[in-house]
Amino acid sequence: MAETFHLSLLAVDLPALDGLAERWETIHRDIKGLGKRMHDEVLTPLRDKGYWEGAASPYAWKMIDDIERQLENAAKVAEAARRVVEDGVADLKSAQKDLKDATRRAKEKGLHIKSDGTLATDGIGNVCKVELTDEEKATIEAADREMAQILGRGSPPTATSPTA
């Protein structure tokens, strides 16, 4: 039997993602300001000593400026990657907690959660029924909608969804 997204969300290893966010923070910290440090420690002494003068100097200084710009852009990318991972982990933690709470509330109402994590639509009060009252149907539908909404928050948008 294929594992449902409900079970996958409950079982996801969020500390591993926290570690990934910490790694991106370290990378960002290590390369932040690298362009300026390169300029101060490498380029300024070269310029002060008169290197790259003459016909080749404009090309050399352009290349050096490009390297400095690329280093600064790399730091921006590392910062953005860190933020994306941190935001994703926070969203998943929130969805995971909310799903656990919704499951607990559904069980407290006597609803049955099947082994795949979905609600049984034919039982309430821990009893399987052939005919459900309108109130029982509404209780099951409300719990199902709540869980579906939480699962929607925990899953990535698809290409056809309006939020993509």
Coordinates of C-alpha atoms in Angstrom, one line a residue:
M1 CA 0.0 0.0 0.0
A2 CA 1.4 3.4 -1.0
E3 CA 2.0 5.8 1.9
T4 CA -0.4 8.8 2.0
F5 CA 0.8 12.3 2.2
H6 CA -1.0 12.5 5.7
L7 CA 1.4 9.8 7.0
S8 CA 4.4 11.2 5.1
L9 CA 3.8 14.7 6.7
L10 CA 3.5 13.1 10.2
A11 CA 6.7 11.1 9.6
V12 CA 8.9 13.7 7.9
D13 CA 12.3 14.2 9.5
L14 CA 12.3 17.9 10.3
P15 CA 15.5 18.0 12.3
A16 CA 17.4 17.0 9.1
L17 CA 15.9 20.1 7.4
D18 CA 16.9 22.2 10.4
G19 CA 20.4 21.0 9.9
L20 CA 20.2 22.0 6.2
A21 CA 19.1 25.5 7.2
E22 CA 22.0 25.7 9.7
R23 CA 24.4 24.6 7.0
W24 CA 23.2 27.3 4.6
E25 CA 23.6 29.8 7.4
T26 CA 27.2 28.7 7.9
I27 CA 27.8 29.0 4.1
H28 CA 26.3 32.4 4.0
R29 CA 28.3 33.6 7.0
D30 CA 31.5 32.3 5.5
I31 CA 31.0 34.0 2.1
K32 CA 29.3 37.2 3.2
G33 CA 31.6 40.1 2.5
L34 CA 34.0 37.9 0.6
G35 CA 34.0 40.3 -2.4
K36 CA 34.9 43.2 -0.1
R37 CA 37.6 41.1 1.7
M38 CA 39.0 40.1 -1.7
H39 CA 39.1 43.7 -2.8
D40 CA 40.7 44.9 0.4
E41 CA 43.3 42.1 0.8
V42 CA 44.1 41.3 -2.8
L43 CA 43.1 44.0 -5.2
T44 CA 44.1 47.1 -3.3
P45 CA 47.7 45.9 -2.8
L46 CA 47.9 45.0 -6.5
R47 CA 46.6 48.4 -7.5
D48 CA 48.9 50.2 -5.0
K49 CA 51.9 48.4 -6.4
G50 CA 51.0 49.4 -9.9
Y51 CA 50.3 46.0 -11.3
W52 CA 48.2 45.6 -14.5
E53 CA 49.1 48.9 -16.0
G54 CA 49.2 49.5 -19.7
A55 CA 47.0 48.1 -22.4
A56 CA 45.9 45.0 -20.5
S57 CA 44.9 46.8 -17.3
P58 CA 41.3 47.8 -18.3
Y59 CA 40.5 44.1 -19.1
A60 CA 42.2 42.9 -15.9
W61 CA 40.4 45.4 -13.7
K62 CA 37.1 44.5 -15.4
M63 CA 37.7 40.8 -14.7
I64 CA 38.5 41.6 -11.1
D65 CA 35.4 43.7 -10.7
D66 CA 33.3 40.8 -12.2
I67 CA 34.8 38.4 -9.7
E68 CA 34.0 40.7 -6.8
R69 CA 30.4 41.1 -8.1
Q70 CA 30.0 37.3 -8.5
L71 CA 31.2 36.7 -4.9
E72 CA 28.6 39.2 -3.6
N73 CA 25.9 37.5 -5.8
A74 CA 26.9 34.1 -4.4
A75 CA 26.4 35.5 -0.9
K76 CA 22.9 36.7 -1.8
V77 CA 22.0 33.3 -3.3
A78 CA 23.3 31.5 -0.1
E79 CA 21.2 33.9 2.1
A80 CA 18.1 33.3 -0.1
A81 CA 18.6 29.5 0.0
R82 CA 18.9 29.7 3.8
R83 CA 15.6 31.7 4.1
V84 CA 13.8 29.3 1.8
V85 CA 14.8 26.3 3.8
E86 CA 14.0 28.0 7.1
D87 CA 10.6 29.1 5.8
G88 CA 9.9 25.6 4.5
V89 CA 10.8 24.0 7.8
A90 CA 8.6 26.4 9.7
D91 CA 5.7 25.8 7.4
L92 CA 6.1 22.0 7.6
K93 CA 6.4 22.1 11.4
S94 CA 3.3 24.2 11.7
A95 CA 1.4 21.9 9.3
Q96 CA 2.6 18.8 11.1
K97 CA 1.5 20.2 14.5
D98 CA -1.8 21.3 13.2
L99 CA -2.4 17.9 11.6
K100 CA -1.6 16.1 14.8
D101 CA -4.0 18.4 16.7
A102 CA -6.8 17.9 14.0
T103 CA -6.3 14.2 14.2
R104 CA -6.6 14.3 18.0
R105 CA -9.7 16.4 17.9
A106 CA -11.3 14.1 15.3
K107 CA -10.6 11.1 17.6
E108 CA -12.1 13.0 20.6
K109 CA -15.3 13.4 18.5
G110 CA -15.3 9.6 18.0
L111 CA -14.2 9.7 14.4
H112 CA -12.1 6.8 13.1
I113 CA -8.8 7.5 11.5
K114 CA -7.9 4.7 9.1
S115 CA -4.4 3.2 8.9
D116 CA -3.6 5.4 5.9
G117 CA -4.4 8.5 7.9
T118 CA -7.7 9.3 6.2
L119 CA -11.0 9.6 8.0
A120 CA -13.5 6.8 7.8
T121 CA -16.7 8.2 6.3
D122 CA -19.0 5.6 7.8
G123 CA -18.3 5.7 11.5
I124 CA -18.7 8.0 14.5
G125 CA -18.6 7.3 18.2
N126 CA -16.3 4.4 17.4
V127 CA -19.3 2.6 15.7
C128 CA -19.6 1.8 12.1
K129 CA -23.0 2.9 10.8
V130 CA -25.0 2.2 7.7
E131 CA -26.9 5.5 8.0
L132 CA -25.4 8.6 9.5
T133 CA -27.5 11.5 10.7
D134 CA -27.0 14.9 9.1
E135 CA -25.2 16.1 12.2
E136 CA -22.8 13.1 12.1
K137 CA -22.1 13.6 8.3
A138 CA -21.4 17.3 9.0
T139 CA -19.0 16.4 11.8
I140 CA -17.1 14.0 9.5
E141 CA -17.1 16.5 6.6
A142 CA -15.8 19.3 8.8
A143 CA -13.0 17.2 10.2
D144 CA -12.1 16.0 6.7
R145 CA -12.1 19.6 5.3
E146 CA -9.9 20.7 8.2
M147 CA -7.4 17.9 7.5
A148 CA -7.4 18.5 3.8
Q149 CA -6.7 22.2 4.4
I150 CA -3.8 21.4 6.6
L151 CA -2.4 18.9 4.1
G152 CA -2.7 21.5 1.4
R153 CA -0.5 23.9 3.5
G154 CA 2.1 21.2 3.9
S155 CA 2.3 20.2 0.2
P156 CA 4.1 22.2 -2.5
P157 CA 1.9 24.1 -5.0
T158 CA 1.3 22.3 -8.3
A159 CA 1.7 23.9 -11.7
T160 CA -2.1 24.0 -12.1
S161 CA -2.9 25.5 -8.7
P162 CA -3.7 29.2 -8.5
T163 CA -1.0 29.8 -5.9
A164 CA 1.8 28.4 -8.1

